[in-house]
Amino acid sequence: MRDPTPQPPLASCVAASQAPTPPSTEPSDRPRQIRDRLPPGGLFADLHWRIALDPFPLPPPLAREIESLGRVLLQFYRAANLLYRRSIAGKAPDWVARWLDQGKPPELIAWQRDPAFRNEVPRVIRPDLLLTDNGLAITELDSVPGGIGLTTWLYQAYRETAPADAPPFLGSDHAMREGFAGIFGAAPRVHLVISEESATYRPEMEWLAAQLDPDRFHVRPQDFRNWQDGDAVYRFFELFDLPNVPAAAPAFQAARDGHLTLTPPPKPLFEEKLLLALLWNRHLRDFWRQELGEAFLQRLLRLVPYSWALDPTPIPPHAAIPELGLTDWHQLKALSQRDRDLILKISGYSDQAWGARGVFLGSDLSSADWSVAVDQALANWPRAPHVLQRYHKPALTQTAWFDFDHATPVPMPGRVRLSPYYFVVGDRDAARPHLGGVLATLCPADKKIIHGMRDAVLAPCTVAP
């Protein structure tokens, strides 16, 4: 959940300032104009990022692919939801539900299985897309993402400072605002309940609420319960954090009883990276083909790196783990560094399951450290499942940020992660995903794992000429 996660500021990173300045014809003035547009309280709690000179340009074919991807991901969520329901009903392999339920408390499993939430899927879908030499790679799906307010503000700031001949944006601040507001339907009041664990993101949501309608949208603390019939609650906390969120159970109860609209639903399966491993599991190929259709299935298999669930259950002596040729997961530890272009990460339901925490790149570790990571992942399977994924190295690209200390642009070769925000508006069969915007996170070229580190450049996206 929630990455981007900028770190404590460098002196040359973006900082809040005062009144906006008008657009200028001097390219070096644009970063100052953008900095001047920051709200006085900032967008993150004392955290900052580097300002790009310009938005990040995407080739038109890539922009079109991102625009159409929301339909595929919404259908994948619907299919995953159906797979889980069939598994608990005995109409699909029982190990599917067992994998997705393990490590969860009984009361959370009960919420996930409650008939009131039977068909509910998250209404904000944000994939993490790495731009590689071979195209896009979907490494994760986030249903409780941070950055909605930030991305809206970036589009607004870069639009207001754009030169007359600037290329068109892919998305807009208007589409971000309208998309987010649209997921709540006609609810007269919307309560954005933010946990203390997510407090870093409170400023961006406060700014967004004020931009939308301060009489309708309200940022609330984790103990808020003063909603009324017909209101909506946006759950800005992950389900592992329920014991620390007093508002959670009452909100779930009110939503179950029909008094509230709640999104995302209390269904931890959507916070599990295991879903991508299930996509690749050959035992489920016929199910995915039937529920996704051949075109959507092949598109996902092209975009999602091969992924495995690190289930330590022994396999028959004549069998092997697909793609790897191993007969036991412990044999991962004996792979050479060259063969360890693999990402090992915790699946979900953990405070280590977001940002760059709990993520290990095998080729970047010593044999001893890799062995420790593998042993811990296998030992933690019953409580905190882990997944293994092929590492697709992001392509090298060029950007530039503005160093305010030295009043100069700084070219930066880097690697980029693209984070589109799709907002699901409408109910049931009428629900449609709408692309609001795309956040580009560019990290220095020597970084192997891309996230919102303090030396990252954040920018909206345009469609290149």
Coordinates of C-alpha atoms in Angstrom, one line a residue:
M1 CA 0.0 0.0 0.0
R2 CA 0.6 3.7 -0.3
D3 CA 4.0 4.1 -1.9
P4 CA 5.1 6.8 -3.0
T5 CA 6.9 7.3 0.3
P6 CA 9.3 10.2 0.0
Q7 CA 12.0 10.3 2.7
P8 CA 13.3 13.2 4.8
P9 CA 14.3 16.1 2.6
L10 CA 17.5 17.1 0.9
A11 CA 18.0 20.8 0.9
S12 CA 17.4 20.9 -2.8
C13 CA 14.2 18.9 -2.7
V14 CA 10.8 20.5 -3.1
A15 CA 9.6 22.6 -0.1
A16 CA 6.5 24.6 0.6
S17 CA 6.4 28.3 -0.3
Q18 CA 3.9 31.1 -0.6
A19 CA 1.8 32.7 -3.4
P20 CA 1.8 31.2 -6.9
T21 CA 3.7 32.9 -9.6
P22 CA 2.5 33.2 -13.2
P23 CA 3.9 31.0 -16.0
S24 CA 7.3 32.1 -17.5
T25 CA 9.0 31.6 -20.8
E26 CA 12.2 30.7 -19.0
P27 CA 12.4 26.8 -18.6
S28 CA 14.4 27.1 -15.4
D29 CA 11.5 29.2 -13.8
R30 CA 9.0 26.4 -14.1
P31 CA 10.3 24.4 -11.1
R32 CA 10.0 27.6 -9.0
Q33 CA 6.5 28.2 -10.2
I34 CA 5.6 24.6 -9.3
R35 CA 7.2 24.9 -5.8
D36 CA 5.3 28.1 -5.2
R37 CA 2.0 26.3 -5.8
L38 CA 2.5 23.9 -3.0
P39 CA -0.1 24.2 -0.2
P40 CA 1.3 25.8 3.0
G41 CA 1.1 22.5 4.9
G42 CA 2.7 20.5 2.1
L43 CA 1.3 17.3 0.7
F44 CA 3.1 14.8 2.9
A45 CA 3.9 15.0 6.6
D46 CA 7.4 16.7 6.5
L47 CA 8.4 14.6 3.5
H48 CA 9.5 16.0 0.1
W49 CA 10.7 15.0 -3.4
R50 CA 12.7 16.5 -6.3
I51 CA 10.9 18.7 -8.8
A52 CA 11.1 17.6 -12.5
L53 CA 11.6 20.3 -15.0
D54 CA 8.9 18.8 -17.2
P55 CA 6.3 16.1 -17.0
F56 CA 7.4 12.6 -18.0
P57 CA 6.6 11.9 -21.7
L58 CA 5.2 8.6 -22.8
P59 CA 5.1 7.3 -26.5
P60 CA 1.6 7.3 -27.9
P61 CA 1.4 3.4 -28.1
L62 CA 2.4 3.2 -24.4
A63 CA -0.1 5.8 -23.4
R64 CA -2.9 4.0 -25.3
E65 CA -1.9 0.7 -23.5
I66 CA -2.1 2.4 -20.1
E67 CA -5.5 4.0 -21.0
S68 CA -7.0 0.6 -21.8
L69 CA -5.4 -1.3 -19.0
G70 CA -8.0 -0.4 -16.4
R71 CA -10.6 -2.7 -18.0
V72 CA -8.3 -5.6 -17.8
L73 CA -7.4 -5.0 -14.2
L74 CA -11.0 -4.6 -13.1
Q75 CA -11.9 -7.8 -14.8
F76 CA -9.0 -9.5 -13.1
Y77 CA -10.2 -8.3 -9.7
R78 CA -13.7 -9.6 -10.4
A79 CA -12.3 -13.0 -11.5
A80 CA -10.1 -13.2 -8.4
N81 CA -13.1 -12.5 -6.2
L82 CA -15.1 -15.2 -8.0
L83 CA -12.2 -17.7 -7.7
Y84 CA -12.1 -17.1 -3.9
R85 CA -15.8 -17.6 -3.6
R86 CA -15.8 -20.8 -5.6
S87 CA -12.9 -22.1 -3.5
I88 CA -14.7 -21.7 -0.2
A89 CA -17.8 -23.3 -1.8
G90 CA -15.8 -26.3 -3.0
K91 CA -16.2 -25.4 -6.7
A92 CA -12.5 -24.5 -7.2
P93 CA -9.4 -25.9 -5.5
D94 CA -9.6 -25.4 -1.7
W95 CA -5.9 -24.4 -1.5
V96 CA -6.8 -21.1 -3.2
A97 CA -8.8 -19.9 -0.2
R98 CA -6.4 -21.5 2.2
W99 CA -3.5 -19.5 0.7
L100 CA -5.4 -16.2 0.7
D101 CA -6.8 -16.7 4.3
Q102 CA -3.7 -18.0 6.1
G103 CA -2.4 -15.6 8.7
K104 CA -5.6 -13.7 8.9
P105 CA -7.7 -13.5 12.1
P106 CA -11.1 -15.3 12.0
E107 CA -13.1 -12.1 12.3
L108 CA -11.4 -10.7 9.2
I109 CA -12.0 -13.9 7.2
A110 CA -15.7 -13.6 8.3
W111 CA -15.9 -10.0 6.9
Q112 CA -14.3 -11.2 3.7
R113 CA -16.9 -14.0 3.3
D114 CA -19.9 -11.9 4.4
P115 CA -22.7 -12.0 1.8
A116 CA -23.0 -8.2 2.0
F117 CA -19.6 -7.8 0.4
R118 CA -20.0 -10.7 -2.0
N119 CA -19.5 -8.8 -5.2
E120 CA -17.5 -5.8 -3.9
V121 CA -14.1 -5.1 -5.4
P122 CA -11.9 -2.0 -4.7
R123 CA -12.9 1.1 -6.5
V124 CA -9.4 2.5 -6.8
I125 CA -7.0 0.3 -8.7
R126 CA -3.3 1.4 -9.0
P127 CA -0.8 -1.0 -10.6
D128 CA 2.9 -0.5 -10.3
L129 CA 4.3 -0.5 -13.9
L130 CA 8.0 -0.8 -14.5
L131 CA 9.1 0.6 -17.9
T132 CA 11.5 -2.0 -19.2
D133 CA 13.4 -2.4 -22.5
N134 CA 10.6 -5.0 -23.4
G135 CA 7.7 -2.8 -22.5
L136 CA 5.7 -2.6 -19.3
A137 CA 5.9 -5.0 -16.4
I138 CA 3.1 -5.1 -13.7
T139 CA 4.9 -5.9 -10.5
E140 CA 2.1 -5.2 -8.0
L141 CA -1.5 -4.1 -7.7
D142 CA -2.5 -1.6 -4.9
S143 CA -6.1 -1.2 -3.8
V144 CA -5.3 1.2 -0.9
P145 CA -2.8 3.5 -2.6
G146 CA -1.3 6.8 -1.5
G147 CA -0.6 9.5 -3.9
I148 CA -4.1 10.4 -5.1
G149 CA -3.9 13.9 -3.7
L150 CA -0.3 14.3 -4.8
T151 CA -0.9 13.2 -8.3
T152 CA -3.9 15.5 -8.6
W153 CA -1.8 18.4 -7.4
L154 CA 1.1 17.5 -9.8
Y155 CA -1.2 17.6 -12.8
Q156 CA -2.7 20.9 -11.7
A157 CA 0.7 22.5 -11.0
Y158 CA 2.3 21.4 -14.3
R159 CA -0.9 22.3 -16.3
E160 CA -0.9 25.8 -14.8
T161 CA 2.8 26.3 -15.7
A162 CA 2.7 24.6 -19.1
P163 CA 4.0 26.6 -22.2
A164 CA 1.5 27.1 -25.0
D165 CA 3.1 24.4 -27.2
A166 CA 3.2 21.7 -24.4
P167 CA 2.2 18.1 -25.4
P168 CA -1.1 16.9 -24.0
F169 CA -1.3 15.3 -20.6
L170 CA -2.2 11.6 -20.1
G171 CA -5.0 12.3 -17.6
S172 CA -5.6 15.5 -15.7
D173 CA -6.2 17.0 -12.3
H174 CA -9.9 17.3 -13.3
A175 CA -10.0 13.5 -14.2
M176 CA -8.3 12.7 -10.9
R177 CA -10.8 14.8 -8.9
E178 CA -13.9 13.6 -10.8
G179 CA -12.7 10.0 -10.7
F180 CA -12.2 9.9 -7.0
A181 CA -15.4 11.7 -6.2
G182 CA -17.3 9.4 -8.6
I183 CA -16.5 6.2 -6.7
F184 CA -18.8 7.4 -3.9
G185 CA -21.9 7.8 -6.0
A186 CA -24.5 10.1 -4.6
A187 CA -23.4 9.9 -0.9
P188 CA -24.1 13.3 0.7
R189 CA -21.0 13.1 2.9
V190 CA -17.7 11.2 2.4
H191 CA -15.5 10.4 5.4
L192 CA -11.9 9.7 4.5
V193 CA -10.8 7.7 7.6
I194 CA -7.0 7.7 7.9
S195 CA -5.2 5.6 10.4
E196 CA -2.1 6.8 12.4
E197 CA -0.1 4.3 10.5
S198 CA -1.1 6.2 7.3
A199 CA -0.7 9.7 8.8
T200 CA 2.0 10.6 6.4
Y201 CA -0.7 10.9 3.7
R202 CA -3.2 13.0 5.7
P203 CA -2.0 16.3 4.2
E204 CA -2.5 15.2 0.6
M205 CA -6.0 14.0 1.4
E206 CA -6.9 17.2 3.3
W207 CA -5.8 19.2 0.3
L208 CA -7.8 16.9 -2.0
A209 CA -10.9 17.1 0.2
A210 CA -10.7 20.9 0.1
Q211 CA -10.4 20.9 -3.7
L212 CA -13.4 18.6 -4.1
D213 CA -16.0 20.0 -1.7
P214 CA -15.1 20.7 1.9
D215 CA -18.8 20.4 2.9
R216 CA -19.0 16.9 1.5
F217 CA -15.5 15.5 1.9
H218 CA -14.0 15.2 5.4
V219 CA -10.7 13.8 6.6
R220 CA -11.3 11.8 9.8
P221 CA -9.1 10.2 12.5
Q222 CA -9.0 6.5 13.0
D223 CA -11.6 6.6 15.8
F224 CA -14.3 8.5 13.9
R225 CA -17.8 7.0 14.1
N226 CA -20.1 10.0 13.7
W227 CA -21.5 9.1 10.2
Q228 CA -25.1 9.1 9.2
D229 CA -27.2 6.9 7.0
G230 CA -26.3 7.2 3.4
D231 CA -22.8 8.5 4.0
A232 CA -19.7 6.9 2.4
V233 CA -16.4 5.9 4.1
Y234 CA -13.1 5.7 2.3
R235 CA -10.9 3.2 4.1
F236 CA -7.4 4.7 4.1
F237 CA -5.8 2.0 6.2
E238 CA -4.8 -1.6 5.4
L239 CA -6.5 -4.5 7.0
F240 CA -3.4 -5.7 9.0
D241 CA -3.8 -2.5 11.0
L242 CA -7.4 -3.2 12.2
P243 CA -6.5 -3.6 15.9
N244 CA -5.3 0.0 15.9
V245 CA -8.3 1.5 14.1
P246 CA -11.4 1.8 16.4
A247 CA -13.6 3.0 13.5
A248 CA -13.0 -0.2 11.4
A249 CA -15.4 -2.7 12.9
P250 CA -18.3 -0.2 13.3
A251 CA -17.8 1.0 9.7
F252 CA -17.8 -2.6 8.4
Q253 CA -21.0 -3.3 10.4
A254 CA -22.7 -0.2 9.1
A255 CA -21.8 -1.1 5.5
R256 CA -23.0 -4.6 6.0
D257 CA -26.3 -3.3 7.3
G258 CA -26.7 -1.0 4.3
H259 CA -26.2 2.3 6.2
L260 CA -22.9 3.2 4.6
T261 CA -21.1 2.9 1.3
L262 CA -17.6 1.5 2.1
T263 CA -14.6 1.3 -0.2
P264 CA -12.3 -0.6 -0.4
P265 CA -14.3 -3.5 1.1
P266 CA -12.9 -5.5 4.1
K267 CA -11.5 -8.2 1.8
P268 CA -7.8 -8.9 2.4
L269 CA -7.5 -11.0 -0.8
F270 CA -7.2 -7.7 -2.7
E271 CA -4.2 -6.7 -0.6
E272 CA -2.3 -10.0 -1.4
K273 CA 0.4 -10.1 -4.0
L274 CA -0.4 -13.8 -4.2
L275 CA -3.0 -12.9 -6.7
L276 CA -0.3 -12.5 -9.3
A277 CA 1.1 -16.0 -8.5
L278 CA -2.4 -17.4 -8.8
L279 CA -2.6 -15.9 -12.3
W280 CA 0.5 -17.9 -13.3
N281 CA -0.6 -21.2 -11.7
R282 CA -1.3 -23.7 -14.4
H283 CA -3.9 -25.5 -12.4
L284 CA -6.0 -22.4 -12.7
R285 CA -5.4 -21.6 -16.4
D286 CA -8.8 -22.8 -17.6
F287 CA -10.5 -20.7 -15.0
W288 CA -8.6 -17.5 -15.9
R289 CA -9.3 -18.1 -19.6
Q290 CA -13.0 -18.5 -19.0
E291 CA -13.4 -15.5 -16.7
L292 CA -10.9 -13.1 -18.4
G293 CA -11.2 -14.2 -22.0
E294 CA -8.3 -15.2 -24.1
A295 CA -7.2 -11.7 -25.1
F296 CA -7.2 -10.3 -21.5
L297 CA -5.5 -13.4 -20.2
Q298 CA -2.7 -13.2 -22.7
R299 CA -2.3 -9.5 -22.1
L300 CA -1.8 -10.1 -18.4
L301 CA 0.6 -13.0 -18.9
R302 CA 2.6 -10.6 -21.2
L303 CA 2.6 -7.8 -18.6
V304 CA 2.9 -9.7 -15.3
P305 CA 6.4 -11.3 -14.6
Y306 CA 6.3 -15.0 -13.8
S307 CA 5.3 -15.3 -10.1
W308 CA 5.3 -18.1 -7.6
A309 CA 3.9 -18.7 -4.2
L310 CA 6.6 -19.9 -1.8
D311 CA 4.6 -22.8 -0.4
P312 CA 7.1 -25.1 1.4
T313 CA 4.9 -28.2 1.1
P314 CA 7.1 -31.0 -0.4
I315 CA 6.4 -31.9 -4.0
P316 CA 6.6 -35.4 -5.4
P317 CA 10.2 -36.5 -6.2
H318 CA 9.5 -36.7 -9.9
A319 CA 8.1 -33.2 -10.1
A320 CA 9.7 -29.8 -10.4
I321 CA 8.8 -26.1 -9.8
P322 CA 7.8 -24.6 -13.1
E323 CA 10.2 -22.3 -14.9
L324 CA 12.9 -22.9 -12.2
G325 CA 13.4 -26.6 -12.5
L326 CA 13.9 -26.9 -8.7
T327 CA 12.5 -29.8 -6.7
D328 CA 12.6 -28.0 -3.4
W329 CA 12.3 -24.3 -2.5
H330 CA 15.4 -24.5 -0.4
Q331 CA 17.4 -25.1 -3.6
L332 CA 16.8 -21.4 -4.3
K333 CA 19.7 -20.7 -1.9
A334 CA 22.1 -22.6 -4.1
L335 CA 21.4 -20.5 -7.3
S336 CA 24.3 -18.5 -8.6
Q337 CA 24.1 -14.7 -8.4
R338 CA 23.5 -14.7 -12.2
D339 CA 20.5 -16.9 -11.8
R340 CA 19.1 -14.9 -8.9
D341 CA 17.4 -12.2 -10.9
L342 CA 14.4 -12.8 -8.7
I343 CA 12.4 -10.6 -6.3
L344 CA 11.3 -12.1 -3.0
K345 CA 8.6 -10.2 -1.1
I346 CA 6.0 -10.6 1.5
S347 CA 2.5 -11.0 0.0
G348 CA 0.4 -8.8 2.2
Y349 CA -1.3 -8.4 5.6
S350 CA 1.9 -7.0 7.1
D351 CA 3.4 -3.6 7.8
Q352 CA 6.4 -4.8 5.7
A353 CA 4.2 -5.3 2.6
W354 CA 4.4 -1.8 1.1
G355 CA 7.1 0.5 -0.2
A356 CA 10.5 -1.2 -0.4
R357 CA 10.1 -2.9 2.9
G358 CA 10.1 -6.7 2.9
V359 CA 11.5 -6.8 -0.7
F360 CA 14.7 -8.6 -1.6
L361 CA 16.4 -8.8 -5.0
G362 CA 18.4 -12.0 -5.2
S363 CA 21.1 -10.8 -7.6
D364 CA 21.8 -7.8 -5.3
L365 CA 22.4 -9.9 -2.2
S366 CA 25.3 -12.0 -1.0
S367 CA 24.7 -15.8 -1.0
A368 CA 24.5 -15.6 2.8
D369 CA 21.9 -12.8 2.9
W370 CA 19.9 -14.4 0.1
S371 CA 19.8 -17.7 2.0
V372 CA 18.6 -15.9 5.2
A373 CA 15.8 -14.2 3.2
V374 CA 14.7 -17.5 1.6
D375 CA 14.7 -19.4 5.0
Q376 CA 12.7 -16.6 6.6
A377 CA 10.2 -16.6 3.8
L378 CA 9.7 -20.4 4.0
A379 CA 9.4 -20.3 7.8
N380 CA 6.8 -17.5 7.7
W381 CA 4.5 -19.2 5.1
P382 CA 1.7 -20.1 7.5
R383 CA 1.6 -16.6 9.0
A384 CA 2.9 -14.3 6.3
P385 CA 3.0 -15.9 2.8
H386 CA 5.8 -14.7 0.4
V387 CA 5.9 -14.6 -3.3
L388 CA 8.8 -14.9 -5.8
Q389 CA 8.8 -13.0 -9.0
R390 CA 11.1 -12.7 -12.0
Y391 CA 13.0 -9.4 -11.9
H392 CA 12.4 -7.2 -15.0
K393 CA 15.0 -4.5 -14.9
P394 CA 13.6 -1.1 -15.6
A395 CA 15.0 0.6 -18.7
L396 CA 17.4 3.5 -18.4
T397 CA 15.8 6.9 -19.2
Q398 CA 16.7 10.5 -18.9
T399 CA 15.1 13.2 -16.8
A400 CA 16.2 16.4 -15.1
W401 CA 15.3 18.0 -11.7
F402 CA 16.0 21.5 -10.4
D403 CA 18.6 22.0 -7.7
F404 CA 17.3 25.1 -5.8
D405 CA 20.5 25.3 -3.7
H406 CA 22.6 26.0 -6.8
A407 CA 19.7 27.4 -9.0
T408 CA 20.4 25.0 -11.8
P409 CA 18.8 22.0 -13.6
V410 CA 20.5 18.7 -12.9
P411 CA 20.3 16.0 -15.6
M412 CA 19.6 12.6 -14.2
P413 CA 19.8 9.2 -15.9
G414 CA 17.2 7.1 -14.0
R415 CA 14.7 4.3 -14.0
V416 CA 11.0 4.9 -13.9
R417 CA 7.9 3.3 -12.3
L418 CA 4.5 4.4 -13.7
S419 CA 1.5 4.4 -11.3
P420 CA -1.8 4.9 -13.1
Y421 CA -4.9 5.6 -11.0
Y422 CA -8.1 4.0 -12.2
F423 CA -11.3 4.9 -10.5
V424 CA -14.2 2.4 -10.8
V425 CA -17.5 4.4 -11.2
G426 CA -20.9 2.8 -11.3
D427 CA -22.4 -0.3 -9.8
R428 CA -22.2 -4.0 -10.7
D429 CA -22.3 -4.6 -14.5
A430 CA -22.4 -0.8 -15.1
A431 CA -19.1 -0.2 -13.3
R432 CA -16.4 1.2 -15.5
P433 CA -12.8 2.1 -14.7
H434 CA -11.7 5.6 -15.6
L435 CA -8.1 6.7 -15.8
G436 CA -7.4 9.8 -13.7
G437 CA -3.7 10.2 -14.2
V438 CA -0.3 8.6 -14.1
L439 CA 2.4 9.3 -11.6
A440 CA 5.9 8.8 -12.8
T441 CA 8.5 8.0 -10.0
L442 CA 12.1 8.3 -11.4
C443 CA 15.0 7.1 -9.3
P444 CA 18.7 7.3 -9.9
A445 CA 20.0 4.7 -12.3
D446 CA 22.0 2.8 -9.6
K447 CA 18.8 2.0 -7.6
K448 CA 17.6 -1.5 -8.2
I449 CA 14.2 -1.2 -6.6
I450 CA 12.1 1.8 -7.5
H451 CA 10.1 3.6 -4.8
G452 CA 9.5 7.1 -3.5
M453 CA 13.0 7.6 -2.0
R454 CA 14.2 11.1 -1.0
D455 CA 16.2 11.5 -4.2
A456 CA 13.3 10.4 -6.5
V457 CA 11.8 12.7 -9.0
L458 CA 8.0 12.7 -9.2
A459 CA 6.1 14.0 -12.2
P460 CA 2.8 13.6 -14.1
C461 CA 2.8 12.1 -17.6
T462 CA 2.2 13.6 -21.0
V463 CA 1.8 11.9 -24.4
A464 CA 5.0 12.6 -26.4
P465 CA 4.6 14.1 -29.9

